[in-house]
């Protein structure tokens, strides 16, 4: 069977200062239906910031494997390419990252009440949040 690589040549990746090992490309911020659709790219063999999902979401791994870690660093789950997961808001705080290659994951955040992602410190205390206004601003900056 032929294995295909995800072609990201038409995607202009963006980063957020202070958030290592993470790139993004936003497709849509839907204020009426309260959703954000975007791609995240996590660096190979690295972890992004500790966080908690505060909105319902769907993920589809389109390249590589997504590794999910508990707050103590323990590997919780590996999602291979093609994995689709539908999850409600909440859940345990975690970090995520790529396997032996960068992982690209499509995220569809839905039914956003206020916050989509809550960024946490090592004591699991919120230090930053991202909601519709923040993603709207990132989308606007992305198109300049």
Short mmCIF file of N, CA, C and O in Angstrom, two decimals:
data_model
loop_
_atom_site.label_atom_id
_atom_site.label_comp_id
_atom_site.label_asym_id
_atom_site.label_seq_id
_atom_site.Cartn_x
_atom_site.Cartn_y
_atom_site.Cartn_z
N UNK A 1 0.83 -1.17 0.00
CA UNK A 1 0.00 0.00 0.00
C UNK A 1 0.88 1.24 0.00
O UNK A 1 1.84 1.35 0.76
N UNK A 2 0.57 2.20 -0.84
CA UNK A 2 1.31 3.45 -0.90
C UNK A 2 0.97 4.34 0.28
O UNK A 2 -0.20 4.49 0.63
N UNK A 3 1.99 4.90 0.91
CA UNK A 3 1.80 5.82 2.02
C UNK A 3 2.00 7.24 1.49
O UNK A 3 3.00 7.54 0.86
N UNK A 4 1.04 8.10 1.75
CA UNK A 4 1.09 9.48 1.28
C UNK A 4 1.43 10.42 2.41
O UNK A 4 0.99 10.22 3.55
N UNK A 5 2.19 11.44 2.09
CA UNK A 5 2.52 12.48 3.05
C UNK A 5 1.54 13.64 2.87
O UNK A 5 1.16 13.97 1.75
N UNK A 6 1.11 14.24 3.95
CA UNK A 6 0.23 15.40 3.90
C UNK A 6 0.96 16.55 3.21
O UNK A 6 2.08 16.89 3.57
N UNK A 7 0.34 17.13 2.20
CA UNK A 7 0.95 18.24 1.45
C UNK A 7 0.54 19.55 2.10
O UNK A 7 -0.60 19.99 1.99
N UNK A 8 1.49 20.17 2.78
CA UNK A 8 1.21 21.43 3.46
C UNK A 8 1.78 22.63 2.71
O UNK A 8 1.88 23.72 3.27
N UNK A 9 2.08 22.45 1.43
CA UNK A 9 2.72 23.53 0.67
C UNK A 9 1.83 24.75 0.50
O UNK A 9 2.35 25.85 0.26
N UNK A 10 0.53 24.62 0.62
CA UNK A 10 -0.37 25.77 0.50
C UNK A 10 -0.81 26.32 1.85
O UNK A 10 -1.73 27.15 1.91
N UNK A 11 -0.18 25.88 2.91
CA UNK A 11 -0.53 26.35 4.24
C UNK A 11 0.60 27.25 4.74
O UNK A 11 1.76 26.85 4.74
N UNK A 12 0.25 28.44 5.17
CA UNK A 12 1.22 29.37 5.74
C UNK A 12 1.09 29.29 7.26
O UNK A 12 0.19 29.87 7.85
N UNK A 13 1.99 28.53 7.86
CA UNK A 13 1.95 28.30 9.29
C UNK A 13 2.28 29.57 10.05
O UNK A 13 3.11 30.37 9.62
N UNK A 14 1.66 29.73 11.22
CA UNK A 14 1.89 30.87 12.09
C UNK A 14 2.23 30.36 13.48
O UNK A 14 1.89 29.23 13.84
N UNK A 15 2.87 31.21 14.27
CA UNK A 15 3.22 30.85 15.64
C UNK A 15 2.76 31.95 16.59
O UNK A 15 2.45 33.06 16.17
N UNK A 16 2.73 31.61 17.85
CA UNK A 16 2.38 32.55 18.91
C UNK A 16 3.60 32.64 19.82
O UNK A 16 4.07 31.62 20.34
N UNK A 17 4.09 33.85 20.01
CA UNK A 17 5.26 34.05 20.85
C UNK A 17 5.02 33.47 22.24
O UNK A 17 3.96 33.66 22.84
N UNK A 18 6.00 32.72 22.71
CA UNK A 18 5.89 32.10 24.03
C UNK A 18 5.30 30.70 24.02
O UNK A 18 5.30 30.04 25.05
N UNK A 19 4.80 30.26 22.88
CA UNK A 19 4.23 28.91 22.76
C UNK A 19 5.14 28.09 21.84
O UNK A 19 4.99 28.12 20.62
N UNK A 20 6.07 27.39 22.45
CA UNK A 20 7.05 26.62 21.70
C UNK A 20 6.43 25.35 21.13
O UNK A 20 5.48 24.80 21.69
N UNK A 21 7.01 24.91 20.01
CA UNK A 21 6.68 23.62 19.40
C UNK A 21 5.26 23.56 18.83
O UNK A 21 4.69 22.47 18.69
N UNK A 22 4.68 24.71 18.51
CA UNK A 22 3.30 24.79 18.04
C UNK A 22 3.19 25.79 16.90
O UNK A 22 3.67 26.91 17.01
N UNK A 23 2.55 25.37 15.82
CA UNK A 23 2.19 26.25 14.72
C UNK A 23 0.72 26.05 14.44
O UNK A 23 0.15 25.01 14.79
N UNK A 24 0.09 27.05 13.81
CA UNK A 24 -1.34 26.95 13.55
C UNK A 24 -1.68 27.58 12.21
O UNK A 24 -0.96 28.42 11.69
N UNK A 25 -2.83 27.18 11.70
CA UNK A 25 -3.46 27.82 10.55
C UNK A 25 -4.96 27.77 10.80
O UNK A 25 -5.54 26.68 10.91
N UNK A 26 -5.57 28.94 10.90
CA UNK A 26 -7.00 29.02 11.21
C UNK A 26 -7.79 29.06 9.90
O UNK A 26 -7.49 29.86 9.01
N UNK A 27 -8.80 28.22 9.81
CA UNK A 27 -9.70 28.22 8.65
C UNK A 27 -10.91 29.12 8.87
O UNK A 27 -11.33 29.84 7.97
N UNK A 28 -11.49 29.05 10.09
CA UNK A 28 -12.72 29.80 10.31
C UNK A 28 -12.92 30.07 11.79
O UNK A 28 -12.64 29.22 12.63
N UNK A 29 -13.41 31.29 12.06
CA UNK A 29 -13.93 31.63 13.38
C UNK A 29 -15.39 32.00 13.14
O UNK A 29 -15.69 32.99 12.49
N UNK A 30 -16.28 31.15 13.62
CA UNK A 30 -17.72 31.31 13.39
C UNK A 30 -18.37 31.82 14.68
O UNK A 30 -18.68 31.04 15.58
N UNK A 31 -18.55 33.13 14.75
CA UNK A 31 -19.11 33.72 15.96
C UNK A 31 -20.59 33.40 16.14
O UNK A 31 -21.07 33.31 17.26
N UNK A 32 -21.30 33.20 15.05
CA UNK A 32 -22.73 32.90 15.14
C UNK A 32 -22.95 31.50 15.72
O UNK A 32 -23.75 31.31 16.64
N UNK A 33 -22.24 30.52 15.18
CA UNK A 33 -22.40 29.14 15.64
C UNK A 33 -21.40 28.75 16.73
O UNK A 33 -21.36 27.59 17.14
N UNK A 34 -20.58 29.69 17.15
CA UNK A 34 -19.64 29.50 18.26
C UNK A 34 -18.64 28.37 18.00
O UNK A 34 -18.54 27.41 18.76
N UNK A 35 -17.87 28.53 16.91
CA UNK A 35 -16.89 27.51 16.58
C UNK A 35 -15.61 28.07 15.99
O UNK A 35 -15.59 29.18 15.46
N UNK A 36 -14.55 27.30 16.09
CA UNK A 36 -13.27 27.62 15.48
C UNK A 36 -12.72 26.34 14.86
O UNK A 36 -12.61 25.32 15.54
N UNK A 37 -12.37 26.42 13.58
CA UNK A 37 -11.75 25.29 12.87
C UNK A 37 -10.33 25.70 12.49
O UNK A 37 -10.12 26.76 11.90
N UNK A 38 -9.37 24.83 12.82
CA UNK A 38 -7.98 25.15 12.53
C UNK A 38 -7.13 23.91 12.49
O UNK A 38 -7.54 22.84 12.95
N UNK A 39 -5.94 24.08 11.92
CA UNK A 39 -4.91 23.05 11.97
C UNK A 39 -3.88 23.45 13.00
O UNK A 39 -3.51 24.64 13.10
N UNK A 40 -3.42 22.48 13.77
CA UNK A 40 -2.27 22.67 14.63
C UNK A 40 -1.18 21.74 14.14
O UNK A 40 -1.44 20.60 13.73
N UNK A 41 0.05 22.23 14.19
CA UNK A 41 1.21 21.38 13.92
C UNK A 41 2.08 21.39 15.17
O UNK A 41 2.49 22.46 15.64
N UNK A 42 2.29 20.21 15.75
CA UNK A 42 3.12 20.05 16.93
C UNK A 42 4.45 19.43 16.50
O UNK A 42 4.48 18.47 15.73
N UNK A 43 5.53 19.96 17.03
CA UNK A 43 6.87 19.50 16.67
C UNK A 43 7.10 18.05 17.09
O UNK A 43 6.58 17.59 18.11
N UNK A 44 7.92 17.38 16.30
CA UNK A 44 8.29 15.99 16.59
C UNK A 44 9.02 15.91 17.92
O UNK A 44 9.86 16.76 18.24
N UNK A 45 8.64 14.90 18.69
CA UNK A 45 9.30 14.59 19.96
C UNK A 45 9.39 15.77 20.93
O UNK A 45 10.36 15.91 21.67
N UNK A 46 8.38 16.63 20.90
CA UNK A 46 8.29 17.79 21.79
C UNK A 46 6.89 17.83 22.39
O UNK A 46 6.00 17.14 21.92
N UNK A 47 6.71 18.69 23.38
CA UNK A 47 5.39 18.87 24.00
C UNK A 47 5.03 20.34 23.98
O UNK A 47 5.90 21.20 24.16
N UNK A 48 3.75 20.63 23.79
CA UNK A 48 3.28 22.00 23.86
C UNK A 48 2.89 22.31 25.31
O UNK A 48 3.02 21.47 26.19
N UNK A 49 2.39 23.52 25.53
CA UNK A 49 2.03 23.97 26.88
C UNK A 49 0.92 23.11 27.49
O UNK A 49 0.03 22.62 26.79
N UNK A 50 0.98 22.97 28.79
CA UNK A 50 -0.05 22.29 29.55
C UNK A 50 -1.35 23.08 29.40
O UNK A 50 -1.36 24.30 29.51
N UNK A 51 -2.44 22.37 29.11
CA UNK A 51 -3.71 23.07 28.87
C UNK A 51 -4.90 22.16 29.15
O UNK A 51 -4.76 20.97 29.37
N UNK A 52 -6.07 22.80 29.10
CA UNK A 52 -7.35 22.10 29.27
C UNK A 52 -8.30 22.62 28.19
O UNK A 52 -8.33 23.81 27.90
N UNK A 53 -9.08 21.72 27.61
CA UNK A 53 -10.08 22.08 26.62
C UNK A 53 -11.36 22.51 27.34
O UNK A 53 -11.90 21.75 28.13
N UNK A 54 -11.83 23.71 27.02
CA UNK A 54 -13.03 24.25 27.67
C UNK A 54 -14.23 24.27 26.73
O UNK A 54 -15.29 24.78 27.10
N UNK A 55 -14.08 23.74 25.53
CA UNK A 55 -15.17 23.66 24.56
C UNK A 55 -15.18 22.25 23.96
O UNK A 55 -14.15 21.57 23.94
N UNK A 56 -16.32 21.82 23.48
CA UNK A 56 -16.40 20.55 22.76
C UNK A 56 -15.50 20.63 21.53
O UNK A 56 -15.37 21.69 20.92
N UNK A 57 -14.90 19.51 21.16
CA UNK A 57 -14.03 19.53 19.99
C UNK A 57 -13.99 18.19 19.28
O UNK A 57 -14.32 17.15 19.84
N UNK A 58 -13.59 18.26 18.03
CA UNK A 58 -13.34 17.10 17.19
C UNK A 58 -11.92 17.22 16.68
O UNK A 58 -11.47 18.33 16.35
N UNK A 59 -11.20 16.11 16.59
CA UNK A 59 -9.86 16.13 16.02
C UNK A 59 -9.73 15.05 14.95
O UNK A 59 -10.36 13.99 15.04
N UNK A 60 -8.91 15.34 13.97
CA UNK A 60 -8.54 14.39 12.93
C UNK A 60 -7.04 14.52 12.71
O UNK A 60 -6.56 15.61 12.34
N UNK A 61 -6.30 13.46 12.96
CA UNK A 61 -4.86 13.46 12.74
C UNK A 61 -4.61 13.25 11.25
O UNK A 61 -4.98 12.21 10.70
N UNK A 62 -4.00 14.24 10.61
CA UNK A 62 -3.79 14.16 9.16
C UNK A 62 -2.35 13.83 8.78
O UNK A 62 -2.08 13.49 7.63
N UNK A 63 -1.42 13.94 9.73
CA UNK A 63 -0.02 13.55 9.49
C UNK A 63 0.61 13.15 10.81
O UNK A 63 0.39 13.79 11.83
N UNK A 64 1.37 12.10 10.80
CA UNK A 64 2.11 11.68 11.98
C UNK A 64 1.23 11.02 13.02
O UNK A 64 0.17 10.48 12.71
N UNK A 65 1.71 11.08 14.25
CA UNK A 65 0.92 10.56 15.36
C UNK A 65 0.89 11.60 16.46
O UNK A 65 1.89 12.26 16.74
N UNK A 66 -0.27 11.74 17.06
CA UNK A 66 -0.46 12.68 18.15
C UNK A 66 -0.24 11.94 19.46
O UNK A 66 -0.87 10.93 19.73
N UNK A 67 0.68 12.47 20.26
CA UNK A 67 0.95 11.89 21.57
C UNK A 67 0.38 12.81 22.64
O UNK A 67 0.62 14.01 22.62
N UNK A 68 -0.38 12.25 23.56
CA UNK A 68 -1.03 13.01 24.62
C UNK A 68 -0.43 12.55 25.95
O UNK A 68 -0.31 11.35 26.22
N UNK A 69 -0.05 13.55 26.77
CA UNK A 69 0.62 13.28 28.04
C UNK A 69 -0.17 13.84 29.22
O UNK A 69 -0.75 14.91 29.13
N UNK A 70 -0.16 13.14 30.31
CA UNK A 70 -0.76 13.62 31.55
C UNK A 70 0.11 14.76 32.11
O UNK A 70 1.27 14.91 31.71
N UNK A 71 -0.41 15.53 33.06
CA UNK A 71 0.38 16.64 33.61
C UNK A 71 1.73 16.22 34.20
O UNK A 71 2.68 16.99 34.17
N UNK A 72 1.84 14.99 34.68
CA UNK A 72 3.11 14.51 35.25
C UNK A 72 4.09 14.03 34.18
O UNK A 72 5.16 13.54 34.51
N UNK A 73 3.71 14.13 32.90
CA UNK A 73 4.58 13.73 31.80
C UNK A 73 4.36 12.32 31.31
O UNK A 73 4.92 11.91 30.28
N UNK A 74 3.54 11.55 32.00
CA UNK A 74 3.26 10.17 31.60
C UNK A 74 2.47 10.15 30.29
O UNK A 74 1.49 10.88 30.13
N UNK A 75 2.92 9.31 29.35
CA UNK A 75 2.21 9.15 28.08
C UNK A 75 0.84 8.54 28.34
O UNK A 75 0.74 7.47 28.95
N UNK A 76 -0.21 9.23 27.91
CA UNK A 76 -1.58 8.75 28.13
C UNK A 76 -2.13 8.02 26.92
O UNK A 76 -2.80 6.99 27.04
N UNK A 77 -1.83 8.55 25.72
CA UNK A 77 -2.47 8.00 24.52
C UNK A 77 -1.67 8.38 23.28
O UNK A 77 -1.05 9.45 23.23
N UNK A 78 -1.70 7.50 22.29
CA UNK A 78 -1.13 7.79 20.97
C UNK A 78 -2.24 7.65 19.95
O UNK A 78 -2.91 6.61 19.90
N UNK A 79 -2.44 8.70 19.15
CA UNK A 79 -3.44 8.68 18.09
C UNK A 79 -2.72 8.69 16.74
O UNK A 79 -2.11 9.68 16.37
N UNK A 80 -2.80 7.60 15.98
CA UNK A 80 -2.12 7.53 14.69
C UNK A 80 -2.85 8.35 13.62
O UNK A 80 -3.99 8.77 13.81
N UNK A 81 -2.18 8.54 12.52
CA UNK A 81 -2.78 9.26 11.39
C UNK A 81 -4.13 8.63 11.06
O UNK A 81 -4.31 7.42 11.12
N UNK A 82 -5.10 9.48 10.76
CA UNK A 82 -6.44 9.02 10.45
C UNK A 82 -7.36 8.93 11.65
O UNK A 82 -8.57 8.74 11.50
N UNK A 83 -6.82 9.09 12.87
CA UNK A 83 -7.65 9.00 14.08
C UNK A 83 -8.60 10.19 14.16
O UNK A 83 -8.18 11.33 14.02
N UNK A 84 -9.84 9.90 14.43
CA UNK A 84 -10.88 10.92 14.62
C UNK A 84 -11.44 10.74 16.02
O UNK A 84 -11.78 9.63 16.42
N UNK A 85 -11.50 11.84 16.77
CA UNK A 85 -12.01 11.78 18.13
C UNK A 85 -12.98 12.93 18.34
O UNK A 85 -12.71 14.07 17.95
N UNK A 86 -14.11 12.64 18.95
CA UNK A 86 -15.10 13.65 19.34
C UNK A 86 -15.16 13.66 20.86
O UNK A 86 -15.41 12.63 21.48
N UNK A 87 -14.91 14.84 21.46
CA UNK A 87 -14.80 14.93 22.91
C UNK A 87 -15.55 16.14 23.43
O UNK A 87 -15.54 17.21 22.81
N UNK A 88 -16.18 15.98 24.58
CA UNK A 88 -16.85 17.09 25.23
C UNK A 88 -15.84 17.95 25.97
O UNK A 88 -14.73 17.50 26.30
N UNK A 89 -16.25 19.17 26.29
CA UNK A 89 -15.41 20.09 27.05
C UNK A 89 -15.03 19.48 28.39
O UNK A 89 -15.73 18.60 28.91
N UNK A 90 -13.95 19.96 28.93
CA UNK A 90 -13.49 19.46 30.23
C UNK A 90 -12.38 18.46 30.04
O UNK A 90 -11.56 18.58 29.16
N UNK A 91 -12.40 17.47 30.80
CA UNK A 91 -11.35 16.46 30.72
C UNK A 91 -10.12 16.88 31.50
O UNK A 91 -10.01 18.00 31.99
N UNK A 92 -9.20 15.96 31.59
CA UNK A 92 -8.02 16.21 32.39
C UNK A 92 -7.04 17.12 31.66
O UNK A 92 -6.92 17.06 30.43
N UNK A 93 -6.34 17.98 32.38
CA UNK A 93 -5.29 18.79 31.75
C UNK A 93 -4.24 17.87 31.12
O UNK A 93 -4.02 16.76 31.61
N UNK A 94 -3.61 18.36 30.07
CA UNK A 94 -2.63 17.54 29.38
C UNK A 94 -1.71 18.39 28.51
O UNK A 94 -1.96 19.56 28.30
N UNK A 95 -0.68 17.76 28.03
CA UNK A 95 0.16 18.32 26.99
C UNK A 95 0.03 17.38 25.79
O UNK A 95 -0.45 16.25 25.91
N UNK A 96 0.46 17.88 24.65
CA UNK A 96 0.40 17.09 23.43
C UNK A 96 1.67 17.33 22.64
O UNK A 96 2.34 18.35 22.84
N UNK A 97 1.97 16.46 21.70
CA UNK A 97 3.12 16.65 20.84
C UNK A 97 3.15 15.60 19.76
O UNK A 97 2.31 14.70 19.71
N UNK A 98 4.15 15.74 18.91
CA UNK A 98 4.33 14.81 17.80
C UNK A 98 5.13 13.60 18.21
O UNK A 98 5.82 13.61 19.23
N UNK A 99 5.03 12.59 17.39
CA UNK A 99 5.86 11.40 17.55
C UNK A 99 7.22 11.66 16.94
O UNK A 99 7.83 12.70 17.19
N UNK A 100 7.68 10.77 16.07
CA UNK A 100 8.99 10.91 15.46
C UNK A 100 8.99 11.89 14.29
O UNK A 100 10.04 12.13 13.70
N UNK A 101 7.84 12.42 13.94
CA UNK A 101 7.76 13.47 12.93
C UNK A 101 6.73 14.49 13.43
O UNK A 101 5.95 14.21 14.34
N UNK A 102 6.78 15.69 12.84
CA UNK A 102 5.77 16.68 13.21
C UNK A 102 4.39 16.09 12.97
O UNK A 102 4.18 15.37 11.99
N UNK A 103 3.46 16.38 13.85
CA UNK A 103 2.10 15.90 13.69
C UNK A 103 1.22 17.08 13.30
O UNK A 103 1.39 18.19 13.81
N UNK A 104 0.32 16.86 12.36
CA UNK A 104 -0.65 17.87 11.94
C UNK A 104 -2.03 17.34 12.29
O UNK A 104 -2.39 16.22 11.91
N UNK A 105 -2.79 18.17 13.04
CA UNK A 105 -4.10 17.75 13.53
C UNK A 105 -5.11 18.84 13.21
O UNK A 105 -4.88 20.01 13.49
N UNK A 106 -6.24 18.43 12.62
CA UNK A 106 -7.36 19.35 12.41
C UNK A 106 -8.20 19.35 13.67
O UNK A 106 -8.59 18.30 14.17
N UNK A 107 -8.47 20.55 14.21
CA UNK A 107 -9.32 20.73 15.38
C UNK A 107 -10.56 21.50 14.97
O UNK A 107 -10.46 22.56 14.34
N UNK A 108 -11.71 21.00 15.35
CA UNK A 108 -12.97 21.72 15.18
C UNK A 108 -13.55 21.92 16.57
O UNK A 108 -14.03 20.98 17.20
N UNK A 109 -13.45 23.16 17.06
CA UNK A 109 -13.96 23.51 18.39
C UNK A 109 -15.38 23.99 18.22
O UNK A 109 -15.66 24.86 17.40
N UNK A 110 -16.30 23.45 19.03
CA UNK A 110 -17.73 23.72 18.86
C UNK A 110 -18.39 24.15 20.16
O UNK A 110 -17.90 23.84 21.24
N UNK A 111 -19.54 24.82 20.00
CA UNK A 111 -20.34 25.23 21.16
C UNK A 111 -19.52 26.00 22.20
O UNK A 111 -19.62 25.76 23.40
N UNK A 112 -18.71 26.93 21.69
CA UNK A 112 -17.84 27.70 22.58
C UNK A 112 -18.69 28.65 23.41
O UNK A 112 -19.37 29.52 22.87
N UNK A 113 -18.64 28.48 24.72
CA UNK A 113 -19.38 29.39 25.62
C UNK A 113 -18.56 30.65 25.89
O UNK A 113 -19.07 31.74 25.85
N UNK A 114 -17.28 30.47 26.14
CA UNK A 114 -16.41 31.60 26.45
C UNK A 114 -14.98 31.25 26.05
O UNK A 114 -14.44 31.78 25.10
N UNK A 115 -14.40 30.31 26.75
CA UNK A 115 -13.00 29.92 26.55
C UNK A 115 -12.94 28.61 25.77
O UNK A 115 -13.75 27.71 25.98
N UNK A 116 -11.96 28.53 24.87
CA UNK A 116 -11.71 27.28 24.14
C UNK A 116 -10.57 26.51 24.80
O UNK A 116 -10.70 25.32 25.09
N UNK A 117 -9.46 27.20 25.03
CA UNK A 117 -8.29 26.58 25.65
C UNK A 117 -7.88 27.39 26.87
O UNK A 117 -7.79 28.61 26.82
N UNK A 118 -7.62 26.69 27.95
CA UNK A 118 -7.11 27.29 29.16
C UNK A 118 -5.67 26.81 29.33
O UNK A 118 -5.44 25.60 29.47
N UNK A 119 -4.71 27.73 29.27
CA UNK A 119 -3.30 27.40 29.43
C UNK A 119 -2.99 27.40 30.93
O UNK A 119 -3.39 28.31 31.66
N UNK A 120 -2.28 26.36 31.39
CA UNK A 120 -2.07 26.13 32.81
C UNK A 120 -0.59 26.18 33.18
O UNK A 120 0.27 25.83 32.36
N UNK A 121 -0.32 26.55 34.43
CA UNK A 121 1.05 26.45 34.94
C UNK A 121 1.25 25.05 35.53
O UNK A 121 0.35 24.20 35.47
N UNK A 122 2.41 24.83 36.12
CA UNK A 122 2.72 23.49 36.66
C UNK A 122 1.83 23.10 37.83
O UNK A 122 1.73 21.92 38.17
N UNK A 123 1.19 24.09 38.46
CA UNK A 123 0.27 23.81 39.56
C UNK A 123 -1.17 23.71 39.08
O UNK A 123 -2.11 23.76 39.88
N UNK A 124 -1.36 23.61 37.75
CA UNK A 124 -2.67 23.49 37.09
C UNK A 124 -3.54 24.73 37.27
O UNK A 124 -4.77 24.65 37.18
N UNK A 125 -2.90 25.87 37.47
CA UNK A 125 -3.61 27.14 37.60
C UNK A 125 -3.61 27.85 36.25
O UNK A 125 -2.58 27.88 35.57
N UNK A 126 -4.73 28.45 35.85
CA UNK A 126 -4.80 29.14 34.55
C UNK A 126 -3.86 30.34 34.51
O UNK A 126 -3.80 31.13 35.46
N UNK A 127 -3.10 30.44 33.42
CA UNK A 127 -2.23 31.59 33.20
C UNK A 127 -2.60 32.34 31.93
O UNK A 127 -2.16 33.47 31.73
N UNK A 128 -3.41 31.74 31.07
CA UNK A 128 -3.87 32.40 29.85
C UNK A 128 -5.07 31.63 29.32
O UNK A 128 -5.27 30.46 29.65
N UNK A 129 -5.88 32.32 28.54
CA UNK A 129 -7.02 31.67 27.88
C UNK A 129 -7.09 32.12 26.43
O UNK A 129 -6.64 33.21 26.08
N UNK A 130 -7.67 31.26 25.61
CA UNK A 130 -7.95 31.57 24.21
C UNK A 130 -9.41 31.26 23.96
O UNK A 130 -9.85 30.14 24.18
N UNK A 131 -10.15 32.25 23.51
CA UNK A 131 -11.55 32.09 23.16
C UNK A 131 -11.80 32.65 21.77
O UNK A 131 -10.87 32.89 20.99
N UNK A 132 -13.06 32.88 21.44
CA UNK A 132 -13.40 33.41 20.11
C UNK A 132 -12.71 34.73 19.81
O UNK A 132 -12.18 34.90 18.70
N UNK A 133 -12.65 35.71 20.74
CA UNK A 133 -11.99 36.98 20.41
C UNK A 133 -10.51 36.81 20.07
O UNK A 133 -10.00 37.43 19.13
N UNK A 134 -9.82 35.94 20.81
CA UNK A 134 -8.40 35.73 20.55
C UNK A 134 -8.18 35.05 19.20
O UNK A 134 -7.30 35.44 18.43
N UNK A 135 -9.01 34.06 18.88
CA UNK A 135 -8.86 33.39 17.58
C UNK A 135 -9.27 34.30 16.43
O UNK A 135 -8.71 34.24 15.34
N UNK A 136 -10.25 35.16 16.67
CA UNK A 136 -10.64 36.14 15.64
C UNK A 136 -9.47 37.08 15.35
O UNK A 136 -9.16 37.37 14.19
N UNK A 137 -8.78 37.52 16.39
CA UNK A 137 -7.62 38.38 16.21
C UNK A 137 -6.47 37.64 15.50
O UNK A 137 -5.81 38.21 14.63
N UNK A 138 -6.24 36.39 15.87
CA UNK A 138 -5.21 35.59 15.19
C UNK A 138 -5.55 35.38 13.71
O UNK A 138 -4.67 35.43 12.85
N UNK A 139 -6.83 35.14 13.42
CA UNK A 139 -7.25 34.97 12.03
C UNK A 139 -7.03 36.25 11.24
O UNK A 139 -6.54 36.22 10.10
N UNK A 140 -7.37 37.38 11.83
CA UNK A 140 -7.15 38.67 11.16
C UNK A 140 -5.67 38.90 10.89
O UNK A 140 -5.28 39.29 9.78
N UNK A 141 -4.83 38.64 11.87
CA UNK A 141 -3.38 38.80 11.69
C UNK A 141 -2.83 37.81 10.67
O UNK A 141 -1.88 38.12 9.95
N UNK A 142 -3.42 36.63 10.61
CA UNK A 142 -2.98 35.59 9.68
C UNK A 142 -3.17 36.04 8.23
O UNK A 142 -2.40 35.68 7.36
N UNK A 143 -4.18 36.85 7.96
CA UNK A 143 -4.47 37.22 6.58
C UNK A 143 -3.74 38.49 6.13
O UNK A 143 -3.97 38.95 5.03
N UNK A 144 -2.85 39.01 6.97
CA UNK A 144 -2.06 40.18 6.55
C UNK A 144 -0.68 39.79 6.13
O UNK A 144 -0.22 38.73 6.37
#
